[in-house]
Short mmCIF file of N, CA and C in Angstrom, two decimals:
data_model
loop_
_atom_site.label_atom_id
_atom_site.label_comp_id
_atom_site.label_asym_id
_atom_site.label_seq_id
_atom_site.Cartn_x
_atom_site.Cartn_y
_atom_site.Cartn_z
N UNK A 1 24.97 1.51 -16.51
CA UNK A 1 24.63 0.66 -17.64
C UNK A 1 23.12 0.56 -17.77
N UNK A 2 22.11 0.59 -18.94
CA UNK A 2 21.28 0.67 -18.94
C UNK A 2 20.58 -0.62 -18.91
N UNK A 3 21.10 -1.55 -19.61
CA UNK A 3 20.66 -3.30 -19.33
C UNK A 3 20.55 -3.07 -17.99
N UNK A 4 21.93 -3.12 -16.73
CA UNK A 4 21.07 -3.67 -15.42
C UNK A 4 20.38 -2.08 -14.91
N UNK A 5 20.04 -0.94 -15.55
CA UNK A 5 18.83 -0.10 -14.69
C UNK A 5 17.28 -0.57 -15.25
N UNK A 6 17.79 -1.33 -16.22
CA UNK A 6 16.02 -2.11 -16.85
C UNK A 6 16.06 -3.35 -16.39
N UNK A 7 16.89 -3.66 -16.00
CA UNK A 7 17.18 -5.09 -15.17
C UNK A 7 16.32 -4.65 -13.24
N UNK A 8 16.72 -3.88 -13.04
CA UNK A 8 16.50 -3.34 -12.03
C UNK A 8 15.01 -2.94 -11.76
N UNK A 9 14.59 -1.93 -12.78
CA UNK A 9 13.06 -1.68 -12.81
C UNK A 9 12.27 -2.70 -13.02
N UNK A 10 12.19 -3.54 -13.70
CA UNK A 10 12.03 -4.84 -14.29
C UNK A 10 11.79 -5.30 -12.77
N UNK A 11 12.90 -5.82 -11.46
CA UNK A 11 12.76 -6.57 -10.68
C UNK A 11 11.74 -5.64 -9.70
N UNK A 12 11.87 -4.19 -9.35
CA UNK A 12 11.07 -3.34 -8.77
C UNK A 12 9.77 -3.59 -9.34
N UNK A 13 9.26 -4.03 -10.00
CA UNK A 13 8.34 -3.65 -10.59
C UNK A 13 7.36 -5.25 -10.43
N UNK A 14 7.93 -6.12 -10.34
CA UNK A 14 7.73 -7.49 -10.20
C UNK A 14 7.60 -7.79 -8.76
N UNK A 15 8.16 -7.11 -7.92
CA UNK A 15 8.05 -7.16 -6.61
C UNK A 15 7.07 -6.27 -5.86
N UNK A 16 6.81 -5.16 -6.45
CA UNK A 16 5.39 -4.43 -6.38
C UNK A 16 4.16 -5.39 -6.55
N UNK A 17 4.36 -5.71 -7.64
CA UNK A 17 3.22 -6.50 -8.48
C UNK A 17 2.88 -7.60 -7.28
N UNK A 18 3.76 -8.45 -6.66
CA UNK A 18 3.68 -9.73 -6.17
C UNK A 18 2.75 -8.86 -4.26
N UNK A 19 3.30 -8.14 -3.94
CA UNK A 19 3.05 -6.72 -2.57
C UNK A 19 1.76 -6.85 -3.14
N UNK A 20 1.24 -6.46 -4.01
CA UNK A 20 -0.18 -6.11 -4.42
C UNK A 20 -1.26 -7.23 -4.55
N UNK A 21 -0.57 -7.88 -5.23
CA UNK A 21 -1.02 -9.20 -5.24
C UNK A 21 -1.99 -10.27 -3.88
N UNK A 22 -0.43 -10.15 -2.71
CA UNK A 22 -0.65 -10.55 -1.50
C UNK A 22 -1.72 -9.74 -0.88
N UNK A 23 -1.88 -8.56 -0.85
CA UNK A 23 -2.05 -7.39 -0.07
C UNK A 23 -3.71 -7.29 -0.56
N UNK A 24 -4.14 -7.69 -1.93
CA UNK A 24 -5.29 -8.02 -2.30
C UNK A 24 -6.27 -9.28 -2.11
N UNK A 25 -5.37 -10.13 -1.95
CA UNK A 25 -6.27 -11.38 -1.87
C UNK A 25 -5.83 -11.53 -0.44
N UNK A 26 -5.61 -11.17 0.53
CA UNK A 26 -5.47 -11.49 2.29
C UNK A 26 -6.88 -11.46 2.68
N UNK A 27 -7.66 -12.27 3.26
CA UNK A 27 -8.69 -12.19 3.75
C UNK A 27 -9.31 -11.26 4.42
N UNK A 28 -7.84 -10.59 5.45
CA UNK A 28 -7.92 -9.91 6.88
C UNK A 28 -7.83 -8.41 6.15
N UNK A 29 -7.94 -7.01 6.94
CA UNK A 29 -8.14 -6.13 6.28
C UNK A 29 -6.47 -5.91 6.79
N UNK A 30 -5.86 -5.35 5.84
CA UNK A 30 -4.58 -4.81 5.73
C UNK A 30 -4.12 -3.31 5.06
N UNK A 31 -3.58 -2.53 6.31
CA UNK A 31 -3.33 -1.15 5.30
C UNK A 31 -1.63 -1.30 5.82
N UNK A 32 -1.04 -0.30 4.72
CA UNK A 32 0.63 -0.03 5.07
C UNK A 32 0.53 1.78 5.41
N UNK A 33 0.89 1.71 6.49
CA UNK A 33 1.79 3.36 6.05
C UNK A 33 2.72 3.48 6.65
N UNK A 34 3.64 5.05 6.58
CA UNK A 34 4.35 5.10 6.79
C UNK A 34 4.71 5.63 7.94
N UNK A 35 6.40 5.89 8.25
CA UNK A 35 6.42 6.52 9.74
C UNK A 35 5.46 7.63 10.71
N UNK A 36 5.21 8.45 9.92
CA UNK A 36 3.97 9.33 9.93
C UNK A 36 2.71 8.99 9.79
N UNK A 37 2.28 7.57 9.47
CA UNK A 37 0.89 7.36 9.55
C UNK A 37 0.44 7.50 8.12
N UNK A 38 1.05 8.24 7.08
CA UNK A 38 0.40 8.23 6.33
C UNK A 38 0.05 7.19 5.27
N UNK A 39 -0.88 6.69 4.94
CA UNK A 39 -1.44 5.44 3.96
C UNK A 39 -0.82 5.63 2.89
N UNK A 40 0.11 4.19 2.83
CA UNK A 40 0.56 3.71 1.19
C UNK A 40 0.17 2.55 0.70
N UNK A 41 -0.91 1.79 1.12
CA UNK A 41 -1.84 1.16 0.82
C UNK A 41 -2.87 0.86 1.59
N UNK A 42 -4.17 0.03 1.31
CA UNK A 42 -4.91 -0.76 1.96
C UNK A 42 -5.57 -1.91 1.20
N UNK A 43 -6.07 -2.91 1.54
CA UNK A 43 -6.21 -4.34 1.30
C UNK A 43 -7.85 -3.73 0.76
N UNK A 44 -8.06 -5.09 -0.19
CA UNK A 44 -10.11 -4.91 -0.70
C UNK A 44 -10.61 -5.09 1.00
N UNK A 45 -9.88 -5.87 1.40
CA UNK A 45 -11.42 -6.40 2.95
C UNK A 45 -11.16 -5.06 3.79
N UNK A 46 -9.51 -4.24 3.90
CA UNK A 46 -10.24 -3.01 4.90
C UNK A 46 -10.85 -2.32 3.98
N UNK A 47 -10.67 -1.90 3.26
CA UNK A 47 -11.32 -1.08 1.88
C UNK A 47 -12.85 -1.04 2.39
N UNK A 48 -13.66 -2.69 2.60
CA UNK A 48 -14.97 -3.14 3.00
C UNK A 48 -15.35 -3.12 4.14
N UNK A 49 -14.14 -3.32 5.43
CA UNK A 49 -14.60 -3.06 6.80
C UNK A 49 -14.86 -2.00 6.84
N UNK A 50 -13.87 -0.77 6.43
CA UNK A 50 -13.80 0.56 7.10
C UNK A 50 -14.57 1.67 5.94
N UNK A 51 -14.98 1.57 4.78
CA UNK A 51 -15.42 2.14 3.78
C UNK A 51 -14.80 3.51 3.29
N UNK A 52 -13.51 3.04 3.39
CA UNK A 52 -12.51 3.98 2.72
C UNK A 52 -11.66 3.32 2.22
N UNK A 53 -11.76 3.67 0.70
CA UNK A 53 -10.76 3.32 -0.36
C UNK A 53 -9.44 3.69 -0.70
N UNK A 54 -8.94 3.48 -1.64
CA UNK A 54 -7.85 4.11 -2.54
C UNK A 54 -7.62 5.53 -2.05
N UNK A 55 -9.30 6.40 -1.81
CA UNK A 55 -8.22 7.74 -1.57
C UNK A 55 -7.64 7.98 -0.35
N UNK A 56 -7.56 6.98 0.36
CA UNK A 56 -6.96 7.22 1.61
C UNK A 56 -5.42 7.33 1.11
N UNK A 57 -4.94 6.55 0.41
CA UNK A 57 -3.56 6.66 -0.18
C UNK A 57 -2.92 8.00 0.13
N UNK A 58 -1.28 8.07 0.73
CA UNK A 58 -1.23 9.80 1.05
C UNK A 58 -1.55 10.41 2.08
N UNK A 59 -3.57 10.15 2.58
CA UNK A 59 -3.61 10.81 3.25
C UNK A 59 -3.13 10.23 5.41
N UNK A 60 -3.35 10.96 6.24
CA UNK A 60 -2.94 10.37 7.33
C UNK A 60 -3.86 9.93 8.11
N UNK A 61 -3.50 8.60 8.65
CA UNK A 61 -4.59 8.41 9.49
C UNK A 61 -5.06 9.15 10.45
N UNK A 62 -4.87 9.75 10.93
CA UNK A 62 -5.21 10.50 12.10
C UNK A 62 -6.67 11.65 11.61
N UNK A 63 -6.18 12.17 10.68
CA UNK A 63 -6.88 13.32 9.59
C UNK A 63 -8.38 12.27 9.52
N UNK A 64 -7.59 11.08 8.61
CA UNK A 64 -9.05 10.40 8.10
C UNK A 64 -9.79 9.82 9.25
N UNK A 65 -9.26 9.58 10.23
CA UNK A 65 -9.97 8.92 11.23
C UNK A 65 -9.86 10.09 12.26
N UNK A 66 -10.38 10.73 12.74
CA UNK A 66 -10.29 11.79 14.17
C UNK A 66 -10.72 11.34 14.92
N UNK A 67 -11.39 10.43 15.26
CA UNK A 67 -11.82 9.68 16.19
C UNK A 67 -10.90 8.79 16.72
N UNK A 68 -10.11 8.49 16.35
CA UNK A 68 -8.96 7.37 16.43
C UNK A 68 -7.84 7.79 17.29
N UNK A 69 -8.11 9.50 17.76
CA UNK A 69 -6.98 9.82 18.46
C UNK A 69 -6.69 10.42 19.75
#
């Protein structure tokens, strides 16, 4: 039914929003990734501790940091 798959995106999409939300205004520096390490987000304050942005997104920590391992 297409009402609840726009019902659905609609709530996906609201729950992203609210993830982003939190994940931006946290004081502390915050990144997510995944089983592999690789970055599916990071917070403005690590963004400012560590001086890597957005394009870390994707990539793996290990790669971006070599020192780290």
């Amino acid at each position: 039914d297409i009402t609840n798959r726009k019902r659905q995106e609609d709530l996906l999409q609201k729950s992203k929003e609210r993830l982003d939300y939190f994940v931006n205004l946290t004081p502390v520096p915050v990144a997510m990734t995944d089983k592999h390490l690789n970055y599916l987000l990071v917070s403005s304050a690590w963004q400012n501790q560590f001086g890597k942005g957005e394009t870390l997104i994707g990539q793996n920590h290990l790669q971006a940091f070599p020192s780290h391992q």
